[in-house]
């Protein structure tokens, strides 16, 4: 499988970003174990709802980054213009930051629900553009 230059750039950035997700996991481990394992949380204490939102944010970050990596060669196989390909290939990685940030913020303020919705829209945009683009490519190949 040969990746386009654009896919290589996005994949490289995503792989460099993975240690930030790992750091988040070690931090969450510290909160969960009250500093026995992972990074000591300092004076931070989370109630059950906040803890659940932080777990959801961290999990979504990891899953969406993996999805973003898988998405790159798929976008390469669409027949979209380069501009539409950039939208399709970049919205998911942006969502991997925005959506979890919304969850983390929502743990402390209901105003962050807007950030969650923006992340959802970004992710849906990437998925829909790529899915439709792939189906259109199949049709144009006559398969």
XYZ file of C-alpha atoms in Angstrom:
143
model
C 0.000 0.000 0.000
C 1.431 3.335 -1.040
C 0.275 6.408 0.867
C -0.028 9.851 -0.619
C 2.221 12.627 0.645
C -0.784 14.103 2.469
C -1.546 10.810 4.212
C 2.081 10.448 5.266
C 2.012 13.935 6.801
C -1.222 13.348 8.725
C -0.135 9.868 9.874
C 3.225 11.225 11.032
C 1.563 13.975 13.062
C -0.939 11.525 14.567
C 1.779 9.076 15.599
C 3.774 11.874 17.226
C 0.616 12.866 19.135
C 0.074 9.366 20.583
C 2.399 9.990 23.581
C 0.030 12.777 24.698
C -2.738 10.190 24.896
C -0.382 7.900 26.796
C 0.360 10.732 29.225
C -3.372 11.174 29.736
C -3.696 7.478 30.503
C -0.925 7.599 33.090
C -2.570 10.653 34.635
C -5.940 8.915 34.794
C -4.272 5.891 36.352
C -2.851 8.183 39.025
C -6.285 9.633 39.729
C -7.908 6.203 39.837
C -5.288 4.729 42.170
C -4.874 7.928 44.195
C -1.218 8.095 43.215
C -0.287 4.460 43.910
C 0.343 3.934 40.186
C 0.625 6.460 37.381
C 1.160 10.151 37.985
C 0.116 11.574 41.335
C -2.956 13.732 40.800
C -1.951 16.394 43.316
C -5.015 17.854 44.976
C -7.368 17.014 42.099
C -10.402 15.061 43.204
C -13.115 14.018 40.780
C -16.671 12.980 41.593
C -18.198 9.997 39.762
C -19.608 12.080 36.918
C -16.332 13.943 36.389
C -14.378 10.693 36.529
C -16.695 9.142 33.911
C -16.326 12.166 31.621
C -12.520 12.058 31.914
C -12.510 8.340 31.094
C -14.794 8.977 28.113
C -12.572 11.814 26.900
C -9.431 9.727 27.121
C -11.030 6.712 25.447
C -12.441 8.822 22.625
C -9.041 10.414 21.998
C -7.378 7.032 21.526
C -10.126 5.511 19.403
C -10.492 8.543 17.141
C -6.720 8.727 16.563
C -6.697 5.078 15.487
C -9.717 5.730 13.279
C -7.918 8.762 11.814
C -4.905 6.608 10.931
C -7.103 4.006 9.229
C -8.947 6.756 7.375
C -5.881 8.153 5.572
C -5.364 5.453 2.905
C -9.122 5.279 2.441
C -9.284 8.990 1.620
C -6.464 8.414 -0.888
C -8.785 6.034 -2.729
C -11.599 8.531 -3.222
C -11.978 10.547 -6.403
C -12.521 13.842 -4.588
C -10.623 17.031 -5.332
C -7.586 17.691 -3.143
C -9.534 20.281 -1.132
C -12.331 17.835 -0.262
C -9.748 15.148 0.515
C -8.099 17.525 2.982
C -11.433 18.134 4.676
C -12.109 14.393 4.887
C -8.610 13.534 6.114
C -8.275 16.367 8.644
C -11.680 16.545 10.335
C -11.219 13.225 12.186
C -7.795 14.112 13.658
C -9.142 17.512 14.702
C -12.111 15.721 16.285
C -9.637 13.529 18.219
C -8.649 16.685 20.102
C -11.923 18.641 20.134
C -14.309 15.888 21.239
C -12.190 14.700 24.210
C -11.553 18.328 25.197
C -15.307 18.747 25.329
C -15.631 15.756 27.665
C -12.827 17.017 29.921
C -14.346 20.489 30.050
C -17.870 19.171 30.529
C -16.651 17.608 33.767
C -16.420 21.139 35.153
C -18.831 23.285 33.103
C -21.986 22.527 31.119
C -20.884 25.182 28.603
C -18.469 22.649 27.107
C -21.351 20.668 25.584
C -20.935 22.876 22.509
C -17.355 21.639 22.146
C -18.603 18.026 22.274
C -21.105 18.780 19.500
C -18.425 20.417 17.348
C -16.250 17.306 17.765
C -19.149 15.065 16.773
C -19.812 17.153 13.662
C -16.125 17.053 12.679
C -15.932 13.287 13.081
C -19.197 12.728 11.209
C -17.956 14.954 8.386
C -14.820 12.859 7.968
C -16.682 9.576 8.089
C -19.462 10.609 5.709
C -17.146 12.204 3.162
C -14.850 9.189 3.149
C -17.654 6.651 3.016
C -19.491 8.408 0.196
C -16.204 9.001 -1.638
C -15.312 5.325 -1.488
C -18.740 4.253 -2.727
C -18.529 6.775 -5.576
C -15.080 5.420 -6.488
C -16.483 1.896 -6.696
C -19.251 3.119 -8.997
C -16.834 5.018 -11.250
C -14.629 1.919 -11.610
C -17.618 -0.055 -12.781
C -17.201 -2.697 -10.088
